[in-house]
Amino acid sequence: MTQITQNVSESDSFFAWLRQQQANKRLNQSQVDAANELIAVMLPSDLKNKLAVIAGWGTGQTMSLSQSGIDKLCEYEGFESHPYKDSAGKWTIGYGSTYYENNQPVKSTDKPISKERALQLKQNIVNRDFAPAVNTVLSKEISEGKITQNMFDMLVSLAYNIGAARFATSAVVKYLHDGDKNAAANAFLLWNKVRNPVTRQLEFSKGLYRRREKERDYFLA
């Protein structure tokens, strides 16, 4: 009970600190959700230190998704102007977006969007929710100059596809922490399954495997 109380206290303290860093002293739901995903895999105190560096509340280096990276991500996701169900059964639109900037999920009744709007949506979501997650998890390696732009772009692509929490605990990140770039690249290939929306079982996906191969090759380029 004491440990649980301590964890809750640390989490409350972290969110109070995070609110103080905002201009309006408030957090939106996407910020809360993203923080909770990362708190699930690291201590609030560690997350606080990393975010302080990333957001400019401390010193350190951060990276951003390049234009080539966003082009690759859009290529991997493909474009659909109308809402459709992805391989996991989620309603999706544009370049693989399952929700909008206001965090509202895509619905079957949503109006079609143009390629320009789809690209804007993709960039906004990636830069807000996924590039910061990669910077957070690999802050030490980035500050030491061990992550190239190609590597960062594909790490963001992977995080976008599998989610920030899964990315943070993946073998890709583990091998990068160990300094093994080649093993990290090969670990991309482990993420080649999708959950069948009917059976709820994980099944091998040729499409995902081909995407992982492209990401690995670009990661090493």
GROMACS .gro file of N, CA and C in nm, residues 105-196:
model
  276
  105PRO      N    1  -1.165   1.068  -3.252
  105PRO     CA    2  -1.133   0.956  -3.342
  105PRO      C    3  -1.201   0.972  -3.477
  106VAL      N    4  -1.140   0.916  -3.578
  106VAL     CA    5  -1.200   0.914  -3.711
  106VAL      C    6  -1.325   0.825  -3.706
  107LYS      N    7  -1.432   0.871  -3.772
  107LYS     CA    8  -1.558   0.795  -3.776
  107LYS      C    9  -1.594   0.764  -3.921
  108SER      N   10  -1.676   0.665  -3.938
  108SER     CA   11  -1.717   0.623  -4.073
  108SER      C   12  -1.792   0.732  -4.146
  109THR      N   13  -1.854   0.823  -4.072
  109THR     CA   14  -1.936   0.929  -4.132
  109THR      C   15  -1.859   1.058  -4.160
  110ASP      N   16  -1.728   1.059  -4.132
  110ASP     CA   17  -1.649   1.181  -4.154
  110ASP      C   18  -1.640   1.214  -4.302
  111LYS      N   19  -1.632   1.343  -4.331
  111LYS     CA   20  -1.621   1.388  -4.469
  111LYS      C   21  -1.483   1.354  -4.524
  112PRO      N   22  -1.471   1.333  -4.655
  112PRO     CA   23  -1.340   1.307  -4.716
  112PRO      C   24  -1.249   1.428  -4.703
  113ILE      N   25  -1.119   1.404  -4.706
  113ILE     CA   26  -1.022   1.513  -4.697
  113ILE      C   27  -0.926   1.508  -4.815
  114SER      N   28  -0.864   1.621  -4.843
  114SER     CA   29  -0.769   1.631  -4.954
  114SER      C   30  -0.633   1.580  -4.910
  115LYS      N   31  -0.542   1.563  -5.006
  115LYS     CA   32  -0.406   1.521  -4.974
  115LYS      C   33  -0.335   1.628  -4.890
  116GLU      N   34  -0.364   1.755  -4.922
  116GLU     CA   35  -0.302   1.865  -4.847
  116GLU      C   36  -0.344   1.861  -4.701
  117ARG      N   37  -0.474   1.842  -4.678
  117ARG     CA   38  -0.523   1.835  -4.540
  117ARG      C   39  -0.471   1.710  -4.470
  118ALA      N   40  -0.463   1.600  -4.543
  118ALA     CA   41  -0.413   1.475  -4.485
  118ALA      C   42  -0.268   1.490  -4.442
  119LEU      N   43  -0.187   1.558  -4.525
  119LEU     CA   44  -0.047   1.580  -4.492
  119LEU      C   45  -0.035   1.670  -4.370
  120GLN      N   46  -0.116   1.775  -4.365
  120GLN     CA   47  -0.116   1.865  -4.249
  120GLN      C   48  -0.152   1.791  -4.122
  121LEU      N   49  -0.255   1.706  -4.129
  121LEU     CA   50  -0.298   1.627  -4.013
  121LEU      C   51  -0.186   1.534  -3.968
  122LYS      N   52  -0.125   1.467  -4.063
  122LYS     CA   53  -0.016   1.373  -4.030
  122LYS      C   54   0.099   1.446  -3.960
  123GLN      N   55   0.141   1.559  -4.017
  123GLN     CA   56   0.252   1.634  -3.959
  123GLN      C   57   0.218   1.683  -3.818
  124ASN      N   58   0.098   1.735  -3.801
  124ASN     CA   59   0.058   1.788  -3.670
  124ASN      C   60   0.059   1.679  -3.563
  125ILE      N   61   0.002   1.562  -3.595
  125ILE     CA   62  -0.006   1.453  -3.498
  125ILE      C   63   0.133   1.396  -3.468
  126VAL      N   64   0.212   1.375  -3.572
  126VAL     CA   65   0.346   1.317  -3.552
  126VAL      C   66   0.434   1.410  -3.469
  127ASN      N   67   0.435   1.538  -3.503
  127ASN     CA   68   0.520   1.634  -3.431
  127ASN      C   69   0.474   1.657  -3.288
  128ARG      N   70   0.345   1.638  -3.262
  128ARG     CA   71   0.293   1.660  -3.128
  128ARG      C   72   0.305   1.537  -3.039
  129ASP      N   73   0.277   1.418  -3.096
  129ASP     CA   74   0.262   1.299  -3.013
  129ASP      C   75   0.374   1.196  -3.026
  130PHE      N   76   0.449   1.195  -3.137
  130PHE     CA   77   0.541   1.085  -3.159
  130PHE      C   78   0.688   1.125  -3.168
  131ALA      N   79   0.721   1.235  -3.237
  131ALA     CA   80   0.859   1.280  -3.237
  131ALA      C   81   0.907   1.312  -3.095
  132PRO      N   82   0.825   1.378  -3.010
  132PRO     CA   83   0.868   1.401  -2.872
  132PRO      C   84   0.888   1.272  -2.793
  133ALA      N   85   0.808   1.169  -2.824
  133ALA     CA   86   0.824   1.042  -2.754
  133ALA      C   87   0.959   0.978  -2.786
  134VAL      N   88   1.000   0.984  -2.912
  134VAL     CA   89   1.130   0.930  -2.951
  134VAL      C   90   1.242   1.011  -2.886
  135ASN      N   91   1.228   1.143  -2.887
  135ASN     CA   92   1.327   1.228  -2.819
  135ASN      C   93   1.337   1.194  -2.671
  136THR      N   94   1.224   1.165  -2.609
  136THR     CA   95   1.222   1.136  -2.466
  136THR      C   96   1.293   1.004  -2.435
  137VAL      N   97   1.255   0.900  -2.507
  137VAL     CA   98   1.308   0.766  -2.479
  137VAL      C   99   1.456   0.756  -2.512
  138LEU      N  100   1.501   0.828  -2.614
  138LEU     CA  101   1.641   0.817  -2.658
  138LEU      C  102   1.717   0.949  -2.638
  139SER      N  103   1.681   1.023  -2.535
  139SER     CA  104   1.743   1.154  -2.512
  139SER      C  105   1.894   1.144  -2.495
  140LYS      N  106   1.942   1.043  -2.426
  140LYS     CA  107   2.087   1.029  -2.403
  140LYS      C  108   2.160   1.003  -2.534
  141GLU      N  109   2.108   0.911  -2.613
  141GLU     CA  110   2.172   0.877  -2.740
  141GLU      C  111   2.169   0.995  -2.837
  142ILE      N  112   2.060   1.070  -2.836
  142ILE     CA  113   2.049   1.187  -2.925
  142ILE      C  114   2.147   1.296  -2.882
  143SER      N  115   2.155   1.321  -2.752
  143SER     CA  116   2.246   1.424  -2.703
  143SER      C  117   2.392   1.388  -2.729
  144GLU      N  118   2.421   1.258  -2.739
  144GLU     CA  119   2.558   1.213  -2.766
  144GLU      C  120   2.586   1.201  -2.916
  145GLY      N  121   2.487   1.236  -3.000
  145GLY     CA  122   2.508   1.232  -3.145
  145GLY      C  123   2.509   1.094  -3.205
  146LYS      N  124   2.447   0.998  -3.138
  146LYS     CA  125   2.448   0.859  -3.186
  146LYS      C  126   2.329   0.826  -3.276
  147ILE      N  127   2.235   0.919  -3.288
  147ILE     CA  128   2.116   0.895  -3.370
  147ILE      C  129   2.123   0.987  -3.492
  148THR      N  130   2.134   0.928  -3.611
  148THR     CA  131   2.137   1.006  -3.734
  148THR      C  132   1.994   1.049  -3.772
  149GLN      N  133   1.984   1.139  -3.869
  149GLN     CA  134   1.851   1.183  -3.912
  149GLN      C  135   1.771   1.068  -3.970
  150ASN      N  136   1.838   0.983  -4.051
  150ASN     CA  137   1.768   0.867  -4.107
  150ASN      C  138   1.716   0.776  -3.997
  151MET      N  139   1.798   0.753  -3.896
  151MET     CA  140   1.757   0.669  -3.784
  151MET      C  141   1.637   0.729  -3.712
  152PHE      N  142   1.645   0.859  -3.685
  152PHE     CA  143   1.536   0.926  -3.613
  152PHE      C  144   1.405   0.918  -3.692
  153ASP      N  145   1.415   0.944  -3.822
  153ASP     CA  146   1.295   0.942  -3.905
  153ASP      C  147   1.226   0.806  -3.900
  154MET      N  148   1.303   0.698  -3.906
  154MET     CA  149   1.243   0.565  -3.904
  154MET      C  150   1.198   0.524  -3.764
  155LEU      N  151   1.263   0.576  -3.663
  155LEU     CA  152   1.216   0.551  -3.526
  155LEU      C  153   1.081   0.616  -3.502
  156VAL      N  154   1.063   0.736  -3.557
  156VAL     CA  155   0.933   0.803  -3.546
  156VAL      C  156   0.828   0.725  -3.625
  157SER      N  157   0.866   0.675  -3.743
  157SER     CA  158   0.774   0.595  -3.824
  157SER      C  159   0.728   0.472  -3.746
  158LEU      N  160   0.821   0.406  -3.680
  158LEU     CA  161   0.787   0.287  -3.601
  158LEU      C  162   0.699   0.324  -3.482
  159ALA      N  163   0.736   0.429  -3.411
  159ALA     CA  164   0.657   0.472  -3.295
  159ALA      C  165   0.515   0.508  -3.336
  160TYR      N  166   0.501   0.574  -3.450
  160TYR     CA  167   0.369   0.611  -3.498
  160TYR      C  168   0.285   0.487  -3.527
  161ASN      N  169   0.350   0.385  -3.581
  161ASN     CA  170   0.279   0.264  -3.623
  161ASN      C  171   0.241   0.172  -3.507
  162ILE      N  172   0.327   0.164  -3.405
  162ILE     CA  173   0.301   0.068  -3.296
  162ILE      C  174   0.259   0.136  -3.166
  163GLY      N  175   0.273   0.268  -3.157
  163GLY     CA  176   0.237   0.340  -3.035
  163GLY      C  177   0.358   0.372  -2.950
  164ALA      N  178   0.352   0.483  -2.877
  164ALA     CA  179   0.466   0.530  -2.799
  164ALA      C  180   0.505   0.433  -2.688
  165ALA      N  181   0.407   0.374  -2.621
  165ALA     CA  182   0.438   0.284  -2.509
  165ALA      C  183   0.508   0.158  -2.556
  166ARG      N  184   0.457   0.096  -2.664
  166ARG     CA  185   0.523  -0.024  -2.718
  166ARG      C  186   0.662   0.009  -2.770
  167PHE      N  187   0.674   0.126  -2.833
  167PHE     CA  188   0.805   0.167  -2.883
  167PHE      C  189   0.906   0.179  -2.769
  168ALA      N  190   0.864   0.240  -2.658
  168ALA     CA  191   0.955   0.265  -2.546
  168ALA      C  192   1.009   0.136  -2.486
  169THR      N  193   0.933   0.028  -2.493
  169THR     CA  194   0.977  -0.100  -2.435
  169THR      C  195   1.024  -0.199  -2.540
  170SER      N  196   1.041  -0.153  -2.663
  170SER     CA  197   1.076  -0.243  -2.774
  170SER      C  198   1.223  -0.282  -2.770
  171ALA      N  199   1.254  -0.391  -2.841
  171ALA     CA  200   1.393  -0.435  -2.855
  171ALA      C  201   1.474  -0.333  -2.935
  172VAL      N  202   1.408  -0.259  -3.023
  172VAL     CA  203   1.477  -0.155  -3.100
  172VAL      C  204   1.542  -0.055  -3.005
  173VAL      N  205   1.465  -0.007  -2.908
  173VAL     CA  206   1.517   0.090  -2.811
  173VAL      C  207   1.621   0.025  -2.722
  174LYS      N  208   1.598  -0.098  -2.678
  174LYS     CA  209   1.693  -0.168  -2.592
  174LYS      C  210   1.830  -0.178  -2.659
  175TYR      N  211   1.832  -0.217  -2.786
  175TYR     CA  212   1.959  -0.232  -2.856
  175TYR      C  213   2.027  -0.096  -2.878
  176LEU      N  214   1.949   0.008  -2.899
  176LEU     CA  215   2.008   0.141  -2.913
  176LEU      C  216   2.070   0.186  -2.782
  177HIS      N  217   2.004   0.156  -2.671
  177HIS     CA  218   2.063   0.185  -2.540
  177HIS      C  219   2.194   0.108  -2.522
  178ASP      N  220   2.200  -0.012  -2.579
  178ASP     CA  221   2.322  -0.095  -2.568
  178ASP      C  222   2.429  -0.053  -2.669
  179GLY      N  223   2.393   0.037  -2.761
  179GLY     CA  224   2.490   0.083  -2.861
  179GLY      C  225   2.503  -0.008  -2.981
  180ASP      N  226   2.405  -0.098  -3.003
  180ASP     CA  227   2.412  -0.193  -3.114
  180ASP      C  228   2.314  -0.150  -3.224
  181LYS      N  229   2.361  -0.070  -3.316
  181LYS     CA  230   2.277  -0.015  -3.422
  181LYS      C  231   2.222  -0.123  -3.514
  182ASN      N  232   2.305  -0.220  -3.551
  182ASN     CA  233   2.261  -0.324  -3.644
  182ASN      C  234   2.153  -0.413  -3.582
  183ALA      N  235   2.171  -0.447  -3.456
  183ALA     CA  236   2.069  -0.528  -3.388
  183ALA      C  237   1.938  -0.450  -3.376
  184ALA      N  238   1.950  -0.320  -3.351
  184ALA     CA  239   1.831  -0.235  -3.342
  184ALA      C  240   1.758  -0.234  -3.476
  185ALA      N  241   1.833  -0.224  -3.585
  185ALA     CA  242   1.772  -0.223  -3.718
  185ALA      C  243   1.699  -0.353  -3.745
  186ASN      N  244   1.762  -0.465  -3.711
  186ASN     CA  245   1.698  -0.595  -3.734
  186ASN      C  246   1.575  -0.614  -3.646
  187ALA      N  247   1.574  -0.548  -3.530
  187ALA     CA  248   1.460  -0.561  -3.439
  187ALA      C  249   1.334  -0.495  -3.494
  188PHE      N  250   1.349  -0.407  -3.594
  188PHE     CA  251   1.232  -0.351  -3.662
  188PHE      C  252   1.145  -0.465  -3.716
  189LEU      N  253   1.210  -0.571  -3.766
  189LEU     CA  254   1.139  -0.679  -3.833
  189LEU      C  255   1.050  -0.758  -3.739
  190LEU      N  256   1.072  -0.745  -3.608
  190LEU     CA  257   0.989  -0.817  -3.512
  190LEU      C  258   0.845  -0.766  -3.512
  191TRP      N  259   0.827  -0.641  -3.554
  191TRP     CA  260   0.694  -0.579  -3.552
  191TRP      C  261   0.624  -0.603  -3.685
  192ASN      N  262   0.589  -0.728  -3.709
  192ASN     CA  263   0.533  -0.767  -3.839
  192ASN      C  264   0.395  -0.831  -3.826
  193LYS      N  265   0.330  -0.811  -3.711
  193LYS     CA  266   0.200  -0.874  -3.688
  193LYS      C  267   0.094  -0.769  -3.660
  194VAL      N  268  -0.029  -0.804  -3.690
  194VAL     CA  269  -0.143  -0.717  -3.665
  194VAL      C  270  -0.252  -0.800  -3.598
  195ARG      N  271  -0.329  -0.737  -3.510
  195ARG     CA  272  -0.434  -0.809  -3.439
  195ARG      C  273  -0.559  -0.819  -3.526
  196ASN      N  274  -0.602  -0.942  -3.550
  196ASN     CA  275  -0.724  -0.966  -3.627
  196ASN      C  276  -0.843  -0.910  -3.551
   0.00000   0.00000   0.00000
